[in-house]
Amino acid sequence: MSTPLPPSWPHCGHGADPVTDPVGCRGIHVPGHVACLAHLADTDRFAYLTGLAAGAAIDHRGTPFTQELLAALLHALKDPTTGKPHLGPAEFGGAQFSGRAEFGGALFSGPAHFGEALFSGSAYFAGAQFAGVAHFGAAQFAGRTWFRDAHFSDLAYFRQAQFSGPVHFEGAQFSDLARFSEAQFSGPAHFGEALFSGAAHFREVQFDGVSTLGPLVCADTVVLSGAVFVLPVTLEIAAAQVVCVRTRWESTATVRVRYAAVDLSHAVLTAPAAVIAHPTSFAHADSAMSEDLLAGSGLQPRVPGRARVVSVQGVDAAHLVVTDVDLTDCLFSGAFHLDQIRLEGRTTFAAAPTGWHRRGIRPIRFTRRRVVAEEHHWRAHTADQPVPPAGAAPDPRLWRSGPHHPDPARTPGPEDVAALYRQLRKAFEDGKNEPGAADFYYGECEMRRHDTTGTTAGERRLLWGYWLLSGYGLRAWRAFTWLLAAMTVTVLLLMGAGLPTRDPDPATTGTLTASRISLHTSTPAPALHGGWRQRMTWARAEKATRVAVNSVVFRSNGQNLTTAGTYIEMASRILEPTLLALAVLAIRGRIKR
C-alpha cells in the first residue's frame, strides 16, 4: 500500500504512527499554535473562538469537525443583527465533518472552499448565501444534503463531488456559472425551482439514483453532455440551450423543455425517449415557476415556450419521439434508423425561400414546402451566398447557410439529403400522415434531380419532366395548367388542320350488266378547304373542344377528322389523360389519410 502524502499546509499530525499512519491528523495549525482546532487544548481553543467575530477569515483545512466543534465555531462567527453565522474567506478544504454539518442560513462574504471535504453525516446549507466562489470540488456527501434556497452569487463549483444520499437544491439561485461536471448523484437530486442566471454544467455527471431533474430555469445553457441517466427519468428544463451531446439514457426518458435549442448529437438512447415542447410554465409545489430570467436574457424565441431540436446527428432515432418541437434548424445527417423516428403534434420544419428570385436571366419562384436544414445548407452553398453576420436573423428570401458554410467537404450533398428525405417520408407514412409525407417525397425527387453522382443522366431527365409537368405528382395546379394548355393546343390544331370543311356525304355508283345492276356506296375522305378565316370559327371551335374533352377520358365523339386530325387526336389521348391522372394523384396525395 502506498504511503499517504502529507498535505501542503503545516498540519497537526495528531495520532501519527510511523507504521500505520505516518501523517496523522491533516488539520492545519491554528494561528499561533502547532495543533488543529480539533486537537487544540481546551483553553487555547476557547481563546481562539473568543477572538473571532462575524465576517472573520478562517482556515481549517483538513480539520476533523464533530457536530459540537462546528457548532462552537459557527456560534463564534454569529452576526448579532441576523443571528446567523457570518464567515469571511473560509477554507475548509479536506476537512472531515462527522454528525450533522449545520451551515443553514450562513453568510459566506468571501470565497468558501470545501474542496475534497468529507461530510459523513448530513450536510445542511439551506438558505446559505455565498457571496464569493463556492468551491465544493471533489467533496463527498455521505448523508442527506440540503442546499435548498441557497444563493450562489459567484461561481458554484461542484466538479467531481459525490452525493451518496438525497440532495436538495430546490429554490437555489445560481447567479454565475454552476459547474457540476463529473459529479455523481447516487441518490435522488432535487432541483425543483432552481434558477440559473449563468450556464449550468452537468457534463459527464453520473445520475445513478435520479428519476426527476427539475423543473429548473436557466437563462443560458444547460450542459448534459456525456451525462449518464441510469433510472427512468423526467427532465423539465426552461433554458436558452440544452446540450446533450453523447448523453446516455439507459432507461426511458422524457425531456420536457421550454424555449431551449436542444442538441442531441450522438446521444445514446437504449430505450424510448421523448423530447416534448412544454406548452405552459412548469409548476412546482402547485405554483407556476417564474421565467423572468429568460425574458431578461433576450434569448426567448418568437413563439413563447416553443422549443427547438437543432441536431440528432449520430442518434439511433428508432427510440426517439419528438412532439410539438421546431425542427427548422435540425441536422439529421448521420442519424440511424431515421425512418423509425416519431414526429408528433405541431412539429415544424424549415420552409423554402419566399418571393421571386433570378437564376441568370430567368425569374423563378420556389415551391412552398417543408425543407430539412441540410437542403438549405447545400443550396446556400451552390448559390454562393455570403456568410451571414453573426447573430443576424435569417432572411426568409434566402436559403439558410450551414454551420460549416461554405466548406463543400462538410456540407451534405444532394445524394445524402435525398436519403434523409426518403427516411423521413417513410416515418410520416408509417404514422399514417400521407399529406405530411408529400413534401418529403418532393424534396427527395428534387435532390435526386440535382444529384450528378448517384443518379443517371436519363433518370435526371425523367425527373425533370416529372417536375415540370406536375411537381413530381404533388402539384395539382401545375398538372391542370398543362392539361388546359394541352387541350387548348389540341383545339387550335384541330381547327387549323384536323376538322374537315364539312362532313363528307356518301356517294352511290352503279353498273348495268345485262339485266343485273351493281350498286357501290362510298364516303370520300374528309377534306379541308378554305383559308384561316373560314377555319377559325366558333362552330369549328365547339367541335374541336368536344373532341379534345373526349380525348381526356379516352373517348371518341364520332367526329370525322382529316388524316392530320386523326394523329392529333391520338396524341391527345395519350398526353391529356396522363396529365389528368397526375392532377388527381396530386390531390389524393394532399388529402389522403
Coordinates of C-alpha atoms in Angstrom, one line a residue, residues 72-544:
A72 CA -19.0 26.2 18.5
L73 CA -17.0 27.7 15.6
L74 CA -20.1 29.0 13.9
H75 CA -21.5 30.4 17.1
A76 CA -18.3 32.4 17.5
L77 CA -18.9 33.8 14.0
K78 CA -22.6 34.7 14.6
D79 CA -23.8 38.1 13.4
P80 CA -25.7 39.7 16.2
T81 CA -28.0 41.5 13.9
T82 CA -29.1 38.4 11.9
G83 CA -28.4 35.7 14.4
K84 CA -26.8 33.7 11.6
P85 CA -23.1 32.7 11.1
H86 CA -21.2 35.2 9.0
L87 CA -17.9 33.9 7.5
G88 CA -15.4 35.9 5.6
P89 CA -13.0 33.9 3.3
A90 CA -13.4 30.4 4.6
E91 CA -11.0 27.5 4.0
F92 CA -12.4 24.0 4.8
G93 CA -10.6 22.1 2.0
G94 CA -10.1 18.4 3.0
A95 CA -12.0 18.9 6.3
Q96 CA -14.0 16.0 7.7
F97 CA -17.4 16.6 9.2
S98 CA -19.0 14.0 11.4
G99 CA -22.6 14.2 12.6
R100 CA -24.7 17.0 11.2
A101 CA -22.8 19.8 9.5
E102 CA -25.1 22.7 10.2
F103 CA -24.4 25.8 7.9
G104 CA -28.1 26.7 7.4
G105 CA -28.6 30.4 6.7
A106 CA -24.8 31.1 6.9
L107 CA -23.4 34.1 5.0
F108 CA -20.1 33.5 3.3
S109 CA -18.9 37.0 2.3
G110 CA -15.7 35.8 0.8
P111 CA -14.6 32.6 -1.1
A112 CA -15.8 29.4 0.6
H113 CA -13.6 26.4 -0.1
F114 CA -14.8 22.9 0.8
G115 CA -12.8 21.1 -1.9
E116 CA -12.3 17.4 -1.0
A117 CA -14.2 17.8 2.2
L118 CA -15.9 14.8 3.7
F119 CA -19.4 15.0 5.2
S120 CA -20.0 11.6 6.8
G121 CA -23.3 12.8 8.2
S122 CA -25.9 15.1 6.8
A123 CA -24.8 18.5 5.4
Y124 CA -27.2 21.4 5.9
F125 CA -26.6 24.5 3.8
A126 CA -30.2 25.5 3.3
G127 CA -30.6 29.3 2.9
A128 CA -26.8 29.8 2.9
Q129 CA -25.5 32.8 0.9
F130 CA -22.2 32.5 -1.0
A131 CA -21.0 36.0 -2.0
G132 CA -17.8 34.6 -3.4
V133 CA -16.7 31.4 -5.1
A134 CA -18.3 28.4 -3.5
H135 CA -15.8 25.5 -4.0
F136 CA -17.1 22.0 -3.3
G137 CA -15.0 20.2 -5.9
A138 CA -14.4 16.5 -5.1
A139 CA -16.3 16.9 -1.8
Q140 CA -18.1 13.8 -0.6
F141 CA -21.6 13.9 0.9
A142 CA -22.4 10.6 2.6
G143 CA -25.8 11.6 4.0
R144 CA -28.7 13.8 3.1
T145 CA -27.6 17.2 1.8
W146 CA -29.5 20.4 1.7
F147 CA -28.8 23.5 -0.4
R148 CA -32.4 24.4 -0.6
D149 CA -32.9 28.2 -1.2
A150 CA -29.1 28.7 -1.1
H151 CA -27.9 31.7 -3.1
F152 CA -24.6 31.5 -5.1
S153 CA -23.5 35.0 -6.2
D154 CA -20.3 33.8 -7.8
L155 CA -19.0 30.5 -9.3
A156 CA -20.6 27.4 -7.8
Y157 CA -18.1 24.6 -8.2
F158 CA -19.2 21.0 -7.5
R159 CA -16.9 19.3 -10.0
Q160 CA -16.4 15.6 -9.1
A161 CA -18.5 15.9 -6.0
Q162 CA -20.1 12.7 -4.8
F163 CA -23.6 12.7 -3.3
S164 CA -24.4 9.3 -1.8
G165 CA -27.7 10.3 -0.3
P166 CA -30.6 12.6 -1.4
V167 CA -29.5 16.1 -2.3
H168 CA -31.8 19.1 -2.3
F169 CA -31.3 22.2 -4.4
E170 CA -34.9 23.3 -4.5
G171 CA -35.2 27.0 -4.9
A172 CA -31.4 27.5 -5.1
Q173 CA -30.3 30.5 -7.1
F174 CA -27.1 30.5 -9.1
S175 CA -26.1 34.0 -10.3
D176 CA -23.0 32.8 -12.2
L177 CA -21.7 29.5 -13.7
A178 CA -22.8 26.4 -11.8
R179 CA -20.3 23.5 -12.5
F180 CA -21.4 20.0 -11.5
S181 CA -19.2 18.3 -14.2
E182 CA -18.2 14.7 -13.4
A183 CA -20.2 14.7 -10.1
Q184 CA -22.0 11.6 -9.0
F185 CA -25.6 11.5 -7.7
S186 CA -26.1 8.1 -6.2
G187 CA -29.5 9.1 -4.7
P188 CA -32.3 11.5 -5.7
A189 CA -31.3 15.0 -6.8
H190 CA -34.0 17.7 -6.3
F191 CA -33.6 20.8 -8.4
G192 CA -37.2 22.0 -8.4
E193 CA -37.5 25.8 -8.8
A194 CA -33.7 26.1 -9.1
L195 CA -32.7 29.3 -11.0
F196 CA -29.5 29.6 -13.0
S197 CA -28.6 33.0 -14.3
G198 CA -25.5 31.6 -15.9
A199 CA -24.7 28.3 -17.5
A200 CA -25.3 25.0 -15.6
H201 CA -22.8 22.4 -16.4
F202 CA -23.7 18.7 -15.7
R203 CA -21.1 17.4 -18.1
E204 CA -20.3 13.7 -17.6
V205 CA -22.3 13.5 -14.4
Q206 CA -23.4 10.1 -13.2
F207 CA -27.1 10.2 -12.3
D208 CA -27.5 6.8 -10.7
G209 CA -30.4 7.5 -8.4
V210 CA -32.1 10.4 -10.2
S211 CA -35.6 9.9 -11.6
T212 CA -36.5 13.6 -11.9
L213 CA -34.3 16.6 -12.8
G214 CA -36.1 19.9 -12.5
P215 CA -38.1 21.8 -13.1
L216 CA -35.4 24.4 -13.4
V217 CA -34.9 27.7 -15.2
C218 CA -31.6 28.6 -16.8
A219 CA -31.0 31.9 -18.7
D220 CA -28.0 30.4 -20.5
T221 CA -27.1 26.8 -21.4
V222 CA -27.7 23.6 -19.5
V223 CA -24.9 21.2 -20.5
L224 CA -25.7 17.5 -20.1
S225 CA -23.0 16.2 -22.5
G226 CA -21.6 12.9 -21.5
A227 CA -24.0 12.5 -18.6
V228 CA -25.4 9.1 -17.8
F229 CA -29.0 8.6 -16.5
V230 CA -29.5 5.1 -15.1
L231 CA -33.1 5.1 -14.0
P232 CA -36.2 6.1 -16.0
V233 CA -36.0 9.9 -15.8
T234 CA -38.1 13.0 -16.4
L235 CA -36.2 16.2 -17.2
E236 CA -38.1 19.6 -17.0
I237 CA -35.9 22.5 -18.2
A238 CA -36.7 26.0 -19.4
A239 CA -33.5 27.4 -20.8
A240 CA -31.9 29.1 -23.8
Q241 CA -30.0 25.9 -24.8
V242 CA -29.8 22.3 -23.7
V243 CA -26.8 20.4 -24.9
C244 CA -27.0 16.6 -24.7
V245 CA -24.0 15.6 -26.8
R246 CA -23.2 11.9 -26.1
T247 CA -25.6 11.9 -23.2
R248 CA -26.6 8.3 -22.3
W249 CA -30.1 7.3 -21.2
E250 CA -30.0 3.7 -20.0
S251 CA -33.8 3.6 -19.5
T252 CA -36.8 5.5 -20.7
A253 CA -36.6 9.3 -20.7
T254 CA -39.0 12.2 -21.0
V255 CA -37.4 15.5 -21.7
R256 CA -39.8 18.4 -21.4
V257 CA -38.3 21.7 -22.5
R258 CA -39.3 25.3 -22.9
Y259 CA -37.6 27.8 -25.2
A260 CA -34.4 25.7 -25.5
A261 CA -32.5 24.8 -28.5
V262 CA -31.8 21.1 -27.8
D263 CA -28.7 19.4 -29.2
L264 CA -28.9 15.6 -29.1
S265 CA -25.8 14.9 -31.2
H266 CA -24.6 11.3 -30.7
A267 CA -26.8 10.8 -27.7
V268 CA -27.2 7.1 -26.8
L269 CA -30.9 6.0 -26.4
T270 CA -31.2 2.4 -25.2
A271 CA -35.0 2.8 -24.5
P272 CA -37.8 5.1 -25.8
A273 CA -37.0 8.8 -25.2
A274 CA -39.4 11.7 -25.9
V275 CA -38.5 15.3 -26.4
I276 CA -41.6 17.5 -25.8
A277 CA -42.1 21.2 -26.0
H278 CA -44.0 22.0 -22.8
P279 CA -46.8 24.4 -23.6
T280 CA -47.0 26.3 -20.3
S281 CA -44.7 27.3 -17.5
F282 CA -43.5 24.5 -15.3
A283 CA -45.2 24.1 -12.0
H284 CA -43.6 23.1 -8.7
A285 CA -45.4 22.6 -5.5
D286 CA -48.6 23.6 -7.2
S287 CA -47.3 27.0 -8.3
A288 CA -46.0 28.2 -11.7
M289 CA -42.3 28.9 -11.9
S290 CA -41.2 32.3 -12.9
E291 CA -39.4 32.6 -16.3
D292 CA -38.3 36.2 -15.8
L293 CA -34.7 35.1 -16.2
L294 CA -35.3 34.1 -19.8
A295 CA -37.3 37.2 -20.5
G296 CA -34.3 39.3 -19.4
S297 CA -31.8 37.3 -21.3
G298 CA -33.1 38.4 -24.7
L299 CA -32.9 34.7 -25.9
Q300 CA -36.6 33.9 -26.0
P301 CA -37.8 32.7 -29.4
R302 CA -40.5 34.4 -31.3
V303 CA -43.1 31.7 -30.3
P304 CA -43.3 31.8 -26.4
G305 CA -42.2 28.5 -24.9
R306 CA -41.6 26.8 -28.3
A307 CA -38.5 24.6 -28.1
R308 CA -36.2 23.5 -30.9
V309 CA -34.2 20.5 -31.6
V310 CA -31.1 21.5 -33.5
S311 CA -29.3 18.2 -34.1
V312 CA -30.0 14.4 -33.9
Q313 CA -26.8 13.6 -35.7
G314 CA -25.4 10.2 -34.7
V315 CA -28.6 9.2 -32.8
D316 CA -30.4 5.9 -33.1
A317 CA -33.7 7.5 -33.9
A318 CA -35.7 4.2 -33.5
H319 CA -36.3 5.1 -29.9
L320 CA -36.8 8.9 -30.4
V321 CA -40.2 10.6 -30.2
V322 CA -40.4 14.4 -30.9
T323 CA -43.6 16.3 -30.0
D324 CA -44.5 19.9 -30.8
V325 CA -40.9 20.8 -31.4
D326 CA -39.5 23.2 -34.0
L327 CA -37.1 21.3 -36.4
T328 CA -36.3 24.3 -38.6
D329 CA -32.5 24.1 -37.9
C330 CA -32.3 20.4 -37.0
L331 CA -29.4 18.4 -38.5
F332 CA -30.5 14.9 -39.4
S333 CA -27.4 13.7 -41.3
G334 CA -25.7 10.7 -39.7
A335 CA -28.7 9.6 -37.7
F336 CA -29.5 5.9 -37.6
H337 CA -33.0 4.4 -38.3
L338 CA -34.3 7.8 -39.1
D339 CA -37.2 6.2 -40.9
Q340 CA -38.4 5.0 -37.4
I341 CA -38.4 8.4 -35.7
R342 CA -41.8 9.5 -34.5
L343 CA -42.8 13.1 -35.2
E344 CA -46.0 14.1 -33.4
G345 CA -48.0 17.1 -32.6
R346 CA -47.1 20.5 -34.2
T347 CA -43.7 19.6 -35.4
T348 CA -42.4 22.2 -37.8
F349 CA -39.7 22.2 -40.4
A350 CA -38.0 25.0 -42.4
A351 CA -39.7 26.5 -45.4
A352 CA -38.3 27.1 -48.8
P353 CA -37.4 30.8 -49.6
T354 CA -40.3 33.1 -50.4
G355 CA -40.7 35.6 -53.2
W356 CA -39.3 35.8 -56.7
H357 CA -35.7 35.1 -57.5
R358 CA -33.5 35.3 -60.5
R359 CA -31.4 32.4 -61.9
G360 CA -29.4 34.0 -64.6
I361 CA -32.0 36.0 -66.6
R362 CA -34.8 33.6 -65.7
P363 CA -37.1 34.6 -62.8
I364 CA -38.1 31.7 -60.5
R365 CA -40.3 31.2 -57.5
F366 CA -39.6 28.3 -55.2
T367 CA -42.5 26.0 -54.4
R368 CA -43.8 26.3 -50.9
R369 CA -42.9 23.2 -49.0
R370 CA -41.2 21.9 -45.8
V371 CA -37.5 21.6 -46.2
V372 CA -34.8 19.9 -44.0
A373 CA -31.9 22.1 -42.9
E374 CA -29.4 20.1 -44.9
E375 CA -31.1 21.1 -48.2
H376 CA -30.9 24.8 -47.1
H377 CA -27.2 24.4 -46.4
W378 CA -26.5 22.7 -49.8
R379 CA -28.5 25.2 -51.8
A380 CA -26.9 28.2 -49.9
H381 CA -23.5 26.7 -50.8
T382 CA -24.3 26.2 -54.5
A383 CA -25.8 29.7 -54.7
D384 CA -22.6 31.1 -53.4
Q385 CA -24.4 33.0 -50.7
P386 CA -22.2 35.0 -48.4
V387 CA -21.7 34.1 -44.7
P388 CA -24.4 36.0 -42.8
P389 CA -23.3 38.3 -40.0
A390 CA -23.1 36.7 -36.5
G391 CA -26.4 37.0 -34.7
A392 CA -28.3 38.2 -37.8
A393 CA -31.9 36.9 -38.2
P394 CA -32.4 34.5 -41.2
D395 CA -33.7 36.2 -44.3
P396 CA -36.9 34.3 -45.4
R397 CA -36.0 35.1 -49.0
L398 CA -32.7 33.2 -48.9
W399 CA -31.6 29.7 -48.2
R400 CA -30.0 29.3 -44.7
S401 CA -26.3 28.7 -44.7
G402 CA -25.0 25.8 -42.6
P403 CA -22.6 25.8 -39.6
H404 CA -19.7 24.9 -42.0
H405 CA -20.7 27.3 -44.8
P406 CA -19.1 27.5 -47.4
D407 CA -16.9 24.4 -46.9
P408 CA -18.2 21.8 -49.5
A409 CA -16.5 18.9 -47.7
R410 CA -18.6 19.4 -44.6
T411 CA -21.9 20.3 -46.4
P412 CA -24.1 17.2 -47.2
G413 CA -24.6 16.8 -51.0
P414 CA -27.9 16.0 -52.9
E415 CA -27.4 12.2 -52.6
D416 CA -27.1 12.5 -48.8
V417 CA -30.1 14.8 -48.5
A418 CA -32.2 12.6 -50.7
A419 CA -31.6 9.7 -48.3
L420 CA -32.7 11.9 -45.4
Y421 CA -35.9 12.9 -47.2
R422 CA -36.6 9.2 -48.1
Q423 CA -36.3 8.1 -44.4
L424 CA -38.4 11.0 -43.1
R425 CA -41.0 10.4 -45.7
K426 CA -41.3 6.7 -44.5
A427 CA -41.6 7.9 -40.9
F428 CA -44.6 10.1 -41.9
E429 CA -46.1 7.3 -44.0
D430 CA -45.8 4.8 -41.1
G431 CA -47.5 7.3 -38.9
K432 CA -50.4 7.4 -41.4
N433 CA -49.7 11.0 -42.3
E434 CA -49.7 10.9 -46.1
P435 CA -50.1 14.7 -46.5
G436 CA -47.1 15.3 -44.2
A437 CA -45.0 12.8 -46.3
A438 CA -45.8 14.6 -49.5
D439 CA -43.2 17.4 -49.0
F440 CA -40.5 14.9 -48.2
Y441 CA -41.2 13.0 -51.4
Y442 CA -40.9 16.3 -53.3
G443 CA -37.6 17.0 -51.6
E444 CA -36.3 13.5 -52.3
C445 CA -37.1 13.9 -56.0
E446 CA -35.6 17.4 -56.0
M447 CA -32.3 16.1 -54.6
R448 CA -32.2 13.2 -57.0
R449 CA -32.8 15.5 -59.9
H450 CA -29.7 17.5 -58.8
D451 CA -27.6 14.5 -57.9
T452 CA -24.9 14.0 -60.5
T453 CA -23.1 11.1 -58.8
G454 CA -25.8 8.6 -57.8
T455 CA -28.5 9.4 -60.4
T456 CA -28.0 8.7 -64.1
A457 CA -28.5 11.4 -66.7
G458 CA -31.5 9.6 -68.1
E459 CA -33.2 9.4 -64.7
R460 CA -32.5 13.0 -64.1
R461 CA -34.2 14.0 -67.4
L462 CA -37.2 11.9 -66.4
L463 CA -37.3 13.6 -63.0
W464 CA -37.0 17.0 -64.7
G465 CA -40.1 16.2 -66.9
Y466 CA -42.0 14.8 -63.9
W467 CA -41.2 18.0 -62.0
L468 CA -42.1 20.2 -65.0
L469 CA -45.5 18.6 -65.7
S470 CA -46.8 18.1 -62.2
G471 CA -44.3 18.9 -59.5
Y472 CA -43.5 15.2 -59.0
G473 CA -47.2 14.3 -58.9
L474 CA -47.7 16.7 -56.0
R475 CA -48.7 20.0 -57.6
A476 CA -52.2 19.6 -58.9
W477 CA -52.4 23.2 -60.2
R478 CA -49.3 22.6 -62.4
A479 CA -50.8 19.4 -63.9
F480 CA -54.2 21.1 -64.5
T481 CA -52.4 24.1 -66.1
W482 CA -50.6 21.8 -68.5
L483 CA -53.8 19.9 -69.2
L484 CA -55.6 23.1 -70.0
A485 CA -52.7 24.2 -72.2
A486 CA -52.6 20.8 -74.0
M487 CA -56.4 20.9 -74.6
T488 CA -56.1 24.5 -75.9
V489 CA -53.3 23.4 -78.3
T490 CA -55.4 20.4 -79.4
V491 CA -58.4 22.6 -80.1
L492 CA -56.3 25.0 -82.2
L493 CA -54.6 22.3 -84.1
L494 CA -58.0 20.6 -84.9
M495 CA -59.5 23.9 -86.0
G496 CA -56.5 24.6 -88.2
A497 CA -55.8 21.2 -89.7
G498 CA -57.9 18.4 -88.1
L499 CA -61.5 19.2 -88.9
P500 CA -62.8 18.9 -92.5
T501 CA -64.5 21.9 -94.0
R502 CA -67.7 19.8 -93.9
D503 CA -68.7 16.3 -93.2
P504 CA -68.3 14.3 -96.5
D505 CA -71.6 12.9 -98.0
P506 CA -71.7 9.3 -99.0
A507 CA -71.9 8.7 -102.9
T508 CA -73.5 5.7 -104.6
T509 CA -72.5 4.5 -108.0
G510 CA -73.7 1.5 -110.1
T511 CA -73.1 -0.5 -113.2
L512 CA -75.6 -2.3 -115.5
T513 CA -74.5 -5.6 -116.8
A514 CA -77.2 -7.4 -118.9
S515 CA -80.1 -7.5 -116.6
R516 CA -78.0 -7.1 -113.3
I517 CA -77.4 -3.7 -111.6
S518 CA -74.5 -3.4 -109.2
L519 CA -74.5 -0.5 -106.7
H520 CA -71.5 0.7 -104.6
T521 CA -71.7 3.3 -101.8
S522 CA -68.5 5.1 -100.6
T523 CA -67.7 8.0 -98.4
P524 CA -64.9 10.3 -99.7
A525 CA -62.0 11.2 -97.3
P526 CA -62.6 14.3 -95.2
A527 CA -61.2 17.3 -96.9
L528 CA -60.2 20.7 -95.6
H529 CA -60.6 23.8 -97.8
G530 CA -60.6 27.5 -97.3
G531 CA -58.3 29.9 -95.5
W532 CA -57.7 30.6 -91.9
R533 CA -60.7 32.9 -91.7
Q534 CA -63.0 30.0 -92.6
R535 CA -61.2 27.6 -90.2
M536 CA -61.2 29.8 -87.1
T537 CA -64.9 29.9 -86.4
W538 CA -67.0 29.4 -83.2
A539 CA -68.7 26.4 -84.8
R540 CA -65.4 24.7 -85.5
A541 CA -64.1 25.6 -82.1
E542 CA -67.1 23.9 -80.5
K543 CA -66.5 20.7 -82.5
A544 CA -62.8 20.7 -81.7

